[in-house]
Coordinates of C-alpha atoms and ligand atoms in Angstrom, one line a residue:
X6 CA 21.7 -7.0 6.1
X7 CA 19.8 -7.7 2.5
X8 CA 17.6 -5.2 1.4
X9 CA 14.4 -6.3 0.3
X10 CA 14.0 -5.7 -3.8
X11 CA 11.2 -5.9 -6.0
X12 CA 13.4 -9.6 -6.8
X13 CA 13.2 -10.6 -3.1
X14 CA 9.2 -10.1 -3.1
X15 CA 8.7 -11.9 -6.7
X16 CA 10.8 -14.9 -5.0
X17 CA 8.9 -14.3 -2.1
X18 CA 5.2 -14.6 -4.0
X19 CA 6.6 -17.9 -6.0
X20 CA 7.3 -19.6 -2.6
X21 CA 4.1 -18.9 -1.5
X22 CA 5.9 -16.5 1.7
X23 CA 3.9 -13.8 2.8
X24 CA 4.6 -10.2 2.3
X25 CA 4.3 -7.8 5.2
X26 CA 3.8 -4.1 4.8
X27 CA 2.6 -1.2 6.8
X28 CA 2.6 2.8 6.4
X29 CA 4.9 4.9 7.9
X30 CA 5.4 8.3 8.0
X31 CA 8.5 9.2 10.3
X32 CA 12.1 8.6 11.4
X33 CA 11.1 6.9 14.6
X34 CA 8.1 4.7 13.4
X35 CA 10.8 3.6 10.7
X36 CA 13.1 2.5 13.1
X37 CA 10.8 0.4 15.3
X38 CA 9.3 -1.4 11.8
X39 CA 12.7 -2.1 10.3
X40 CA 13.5 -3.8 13.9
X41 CA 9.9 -5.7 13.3
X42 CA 11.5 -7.1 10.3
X43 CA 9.0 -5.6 8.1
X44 CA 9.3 -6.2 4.2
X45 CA 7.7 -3.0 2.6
X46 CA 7.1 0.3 3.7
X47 CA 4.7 2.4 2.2
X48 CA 4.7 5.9 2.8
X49 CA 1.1 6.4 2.3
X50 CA -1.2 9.1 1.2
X51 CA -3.3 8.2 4.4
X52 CA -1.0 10.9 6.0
X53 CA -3.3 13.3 5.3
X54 CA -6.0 12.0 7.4
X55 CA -3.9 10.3 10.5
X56 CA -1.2 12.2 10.8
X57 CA -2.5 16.2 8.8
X58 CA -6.0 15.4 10.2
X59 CA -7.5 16.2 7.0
X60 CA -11.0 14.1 6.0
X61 CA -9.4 12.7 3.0
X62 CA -6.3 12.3 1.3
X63 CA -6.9 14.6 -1.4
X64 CA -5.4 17.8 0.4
X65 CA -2.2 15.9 0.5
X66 CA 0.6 17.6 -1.6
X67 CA 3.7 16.5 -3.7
X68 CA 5.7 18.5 -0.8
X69 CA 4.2 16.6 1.7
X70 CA 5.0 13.6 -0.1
X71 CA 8.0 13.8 0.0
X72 CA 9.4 15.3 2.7
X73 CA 7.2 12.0 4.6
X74 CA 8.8 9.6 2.4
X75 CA 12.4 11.2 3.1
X76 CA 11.6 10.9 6.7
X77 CA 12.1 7.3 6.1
X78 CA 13.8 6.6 3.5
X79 CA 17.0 8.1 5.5
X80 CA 16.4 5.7 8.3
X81 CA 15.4 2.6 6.7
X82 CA 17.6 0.1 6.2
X83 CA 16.2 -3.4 4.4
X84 CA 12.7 -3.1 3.4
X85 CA 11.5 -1.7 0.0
X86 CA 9.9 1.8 0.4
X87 CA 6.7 2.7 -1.7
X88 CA 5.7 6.6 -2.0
X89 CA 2.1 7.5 -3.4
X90 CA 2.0 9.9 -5.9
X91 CA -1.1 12.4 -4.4
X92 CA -4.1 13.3 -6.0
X93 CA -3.7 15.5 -9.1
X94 CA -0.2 14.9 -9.1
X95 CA -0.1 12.4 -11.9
X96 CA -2.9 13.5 -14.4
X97 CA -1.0 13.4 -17.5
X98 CA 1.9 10.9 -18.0
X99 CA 4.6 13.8 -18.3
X100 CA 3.3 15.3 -14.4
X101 CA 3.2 11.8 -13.3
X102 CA 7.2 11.6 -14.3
X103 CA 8.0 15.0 -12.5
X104 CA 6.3 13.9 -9.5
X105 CA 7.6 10.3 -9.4
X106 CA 11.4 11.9 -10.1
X107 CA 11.0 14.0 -6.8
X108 CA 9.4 11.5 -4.9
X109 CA 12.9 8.8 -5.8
X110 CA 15.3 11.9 -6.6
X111 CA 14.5 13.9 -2.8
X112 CA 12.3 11.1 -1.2
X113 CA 14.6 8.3 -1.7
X114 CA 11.9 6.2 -3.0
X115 CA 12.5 2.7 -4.4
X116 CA 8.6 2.8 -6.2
X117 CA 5.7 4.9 -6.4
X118 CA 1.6 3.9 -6.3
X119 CA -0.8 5.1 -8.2
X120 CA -4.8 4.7 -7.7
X121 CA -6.5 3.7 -10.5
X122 CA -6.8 1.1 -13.4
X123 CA -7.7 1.6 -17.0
X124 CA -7.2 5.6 -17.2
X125 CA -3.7 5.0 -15.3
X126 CA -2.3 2.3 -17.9
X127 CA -0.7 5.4 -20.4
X128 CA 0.7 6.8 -17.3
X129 CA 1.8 3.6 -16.0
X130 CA 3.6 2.8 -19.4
X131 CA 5.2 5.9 -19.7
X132 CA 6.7 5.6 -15.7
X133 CA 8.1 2.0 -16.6
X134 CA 9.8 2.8 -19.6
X135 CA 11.4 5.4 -17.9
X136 CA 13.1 3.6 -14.8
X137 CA 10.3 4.3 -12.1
X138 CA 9.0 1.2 -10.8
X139 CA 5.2 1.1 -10.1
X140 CA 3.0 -0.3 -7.8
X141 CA -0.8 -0.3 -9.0
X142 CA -3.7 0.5 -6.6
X143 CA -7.2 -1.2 -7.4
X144 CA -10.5 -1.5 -5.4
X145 CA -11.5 1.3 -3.4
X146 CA -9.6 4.0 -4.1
X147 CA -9.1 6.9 -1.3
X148 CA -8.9 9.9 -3.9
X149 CA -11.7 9.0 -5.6
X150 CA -13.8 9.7 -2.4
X151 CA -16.3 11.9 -3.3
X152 CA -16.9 10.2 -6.9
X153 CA -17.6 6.6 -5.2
X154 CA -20.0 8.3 -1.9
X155 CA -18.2 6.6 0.5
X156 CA -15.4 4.3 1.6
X157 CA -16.8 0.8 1.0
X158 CA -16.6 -2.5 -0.6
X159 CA -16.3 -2.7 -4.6
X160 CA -16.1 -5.1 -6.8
X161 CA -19.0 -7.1 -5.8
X162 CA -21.2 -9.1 -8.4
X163 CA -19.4 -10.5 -11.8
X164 CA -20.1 -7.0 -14.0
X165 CA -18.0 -4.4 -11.0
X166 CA -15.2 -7.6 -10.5
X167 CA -14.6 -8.6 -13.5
X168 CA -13.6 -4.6 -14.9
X169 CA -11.4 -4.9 -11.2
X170 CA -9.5 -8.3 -12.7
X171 CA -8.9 -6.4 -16.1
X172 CA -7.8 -3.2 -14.8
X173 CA -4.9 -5.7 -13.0
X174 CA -4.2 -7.3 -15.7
X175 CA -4.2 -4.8 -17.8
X176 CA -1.6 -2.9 -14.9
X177 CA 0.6 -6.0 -14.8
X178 CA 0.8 -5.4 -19.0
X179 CA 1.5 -1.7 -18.8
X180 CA 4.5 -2.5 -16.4
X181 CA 3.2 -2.4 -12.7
X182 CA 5.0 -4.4 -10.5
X183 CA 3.2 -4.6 -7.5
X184 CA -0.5 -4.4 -6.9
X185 CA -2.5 -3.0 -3.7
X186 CA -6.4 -3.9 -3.8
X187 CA -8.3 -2.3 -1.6
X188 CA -11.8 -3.6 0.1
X189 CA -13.0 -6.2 -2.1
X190 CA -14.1 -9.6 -1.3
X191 CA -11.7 -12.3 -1.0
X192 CA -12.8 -14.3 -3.7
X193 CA -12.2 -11.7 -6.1
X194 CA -8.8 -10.6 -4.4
X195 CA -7.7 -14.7 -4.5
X196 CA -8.8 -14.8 -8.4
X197 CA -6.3 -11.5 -9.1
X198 CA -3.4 -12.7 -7.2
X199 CA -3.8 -16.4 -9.2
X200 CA -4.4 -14.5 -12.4
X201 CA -1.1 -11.5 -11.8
X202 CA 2.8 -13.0 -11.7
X203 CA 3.5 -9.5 -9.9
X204 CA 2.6 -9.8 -6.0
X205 CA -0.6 -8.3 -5.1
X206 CA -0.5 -7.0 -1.7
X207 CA -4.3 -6.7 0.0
X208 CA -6.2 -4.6 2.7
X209 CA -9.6 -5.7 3.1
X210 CA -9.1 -8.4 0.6
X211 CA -9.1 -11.6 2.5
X212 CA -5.7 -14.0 3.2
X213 CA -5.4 -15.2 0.3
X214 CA -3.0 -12.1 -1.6
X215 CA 0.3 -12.6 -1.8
X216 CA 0.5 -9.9 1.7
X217 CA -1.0 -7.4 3.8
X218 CA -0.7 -3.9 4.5
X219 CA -2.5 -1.8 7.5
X220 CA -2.3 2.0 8.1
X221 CA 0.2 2.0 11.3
X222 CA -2.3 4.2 13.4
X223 CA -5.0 2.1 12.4
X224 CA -3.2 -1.1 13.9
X225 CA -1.7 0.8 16.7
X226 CA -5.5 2.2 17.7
X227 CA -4.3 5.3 18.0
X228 CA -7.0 6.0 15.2
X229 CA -10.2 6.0 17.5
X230 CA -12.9 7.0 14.9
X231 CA -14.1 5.3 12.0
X232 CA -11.3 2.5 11.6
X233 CA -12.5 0.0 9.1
X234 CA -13.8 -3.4 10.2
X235 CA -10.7 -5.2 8.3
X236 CA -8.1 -4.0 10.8
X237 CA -6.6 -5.4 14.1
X238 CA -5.6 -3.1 16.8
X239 CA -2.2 -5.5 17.9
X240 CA -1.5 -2.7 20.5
X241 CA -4.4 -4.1 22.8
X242 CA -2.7 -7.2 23.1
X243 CA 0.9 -6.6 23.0
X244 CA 0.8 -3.5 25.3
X245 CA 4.2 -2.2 23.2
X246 CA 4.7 -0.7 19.5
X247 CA 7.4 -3.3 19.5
X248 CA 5.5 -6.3 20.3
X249 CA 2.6 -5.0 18.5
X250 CA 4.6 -4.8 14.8
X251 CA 6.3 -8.2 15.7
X252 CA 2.9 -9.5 15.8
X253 CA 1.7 -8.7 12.8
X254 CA 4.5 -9.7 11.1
X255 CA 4.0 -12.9 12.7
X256 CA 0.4 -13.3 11.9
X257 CA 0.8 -12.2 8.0
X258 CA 3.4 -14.5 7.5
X259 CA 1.6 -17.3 9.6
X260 CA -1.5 -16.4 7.6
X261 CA -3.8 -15.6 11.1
X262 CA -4.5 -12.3 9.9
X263 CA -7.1 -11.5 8.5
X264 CA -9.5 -13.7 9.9
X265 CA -12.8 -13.9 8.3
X266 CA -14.1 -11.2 10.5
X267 CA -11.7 -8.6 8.5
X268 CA -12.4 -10.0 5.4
X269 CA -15.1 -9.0 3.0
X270 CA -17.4 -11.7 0.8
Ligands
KIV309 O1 -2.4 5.7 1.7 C1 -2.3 4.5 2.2 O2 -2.0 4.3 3.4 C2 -2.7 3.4 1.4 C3 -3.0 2.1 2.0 C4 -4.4 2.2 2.6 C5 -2.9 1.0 1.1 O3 -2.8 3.6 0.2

């Protein structure tokens, strides 16, 4: 079997071949998603809120982290696996490298993400030069909650856009390389994956990023509450976990999801 490198997914972005990724946060969940023939796993911060049953994800701890991302990571077998780095757990460059080494060193991580843009690019810069590969996180941004008011669309108008294109570039520069943008409108989301070489992954960012990642219980609807009007629940059609990863794998790489009801203008 060939494992799925940050080499597979630049090929994969130059051919114009979708990237699918999806959280996970267990053994078993690993399994079925390696079977699904997923490309990247993200072991995401959003643990705190479907699986600790926290608000947020700012309660979420380095600990956590990685004990979650080892869950996985001794499981997986081909796709590339993405640990967050928590909030407050990378606010100067030299905490950011202590965290990242335990998230790769006991989590078995292959890359770490980290929310933000410009304030980000020293830590970024310092991670890269040291070995940890990064994946940058733009948009809206989950630990930033109580500073943005609520989970919604950014980016909108030139002004709030254009700082979103320059913080990706600017991510790309300091040696990011992979990009998640969160909730913004596809136009904008189509004009950063033209503008980056590095594969920008989206959620809530139209069809035309270079992939797509869901939360798992968000696309399983096992999240009843709140789930955001940019996901699919492909367990109400598929009536198994199996069936329901194999189809959205299927409709990432065939480009049918999102649809313009998921997507944002
Ligand atoms: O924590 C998470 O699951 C994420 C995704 C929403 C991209 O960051």
């Amino acid at each position: 079997m060939t494992k799925i490198t940050i080499s597979t997914l630049d090929r994969m972005k130059a051919k114009g071949e979708k990237i699918a990724v999806i959280t996970a946060y267990d053994a078993g969940f690993t399994r079925q998603i390696e079977k699904a023939g997923m490309d990247v796993i993200l072991v995401g911060d959003s643990l705190g809120m479907v699986v600790q049953g926290h608000e947020s994800t700012l309660p979420v701890t380095v600990s956590d982290m990685v004990y979650h991302t080892a869950n996985v990571t001794r499981v997986s077998q081909r796709a590339l696996v993405i640990a967050d780095m928590p909030f407050m757990s990378h606010a100067t460059p030299e905490q950011a490298l202590n965290t990242a080494g335990r998230l790769m060193k006991e989590g078995g991580a292959h890359m770490v993400k980290i929310e933000g843009g410009a304030p980000q690019l020293e830590t970024v810069r310092h991670l890269t030069a040291r070995a940890v590969p990064v994946c940058g996180h733009l948009g809206l941004l989950p630990q930033s909650i109580h500073q943005l008011g609520g989970y919604c669309v950014q980016g909108r108008g030139d002004h709030a856009g254009g700082a979103i294109l320059k913080d990706a570039i600017g991510l790309q520069q300091a040696g990011a390389q992979m990009l998640v943008l969160e909730c913004v409108p596809a136009v904008l989301a189509a004009e950063i994956t033209r503008a980056l070489d590095i594969p920008v992954i989206g959620i809530g960012a139209g069809v035309d990023t270079d992939g797509q990642v869901l939360v798992l219980y968000d696309m399983l609807g096992v999240t009843i509450e709140g789930v955001p009007s940019f996901v699919h629940d492909f367990l109400a059609e598929e009536h198994s976990i199996q069936g329901a990863l194999l189809a959205y794998v299927k409709a990432v790489k065939e480009r049918t999801f999102p649809a313009s009801k998921h997507t944002f203008t």
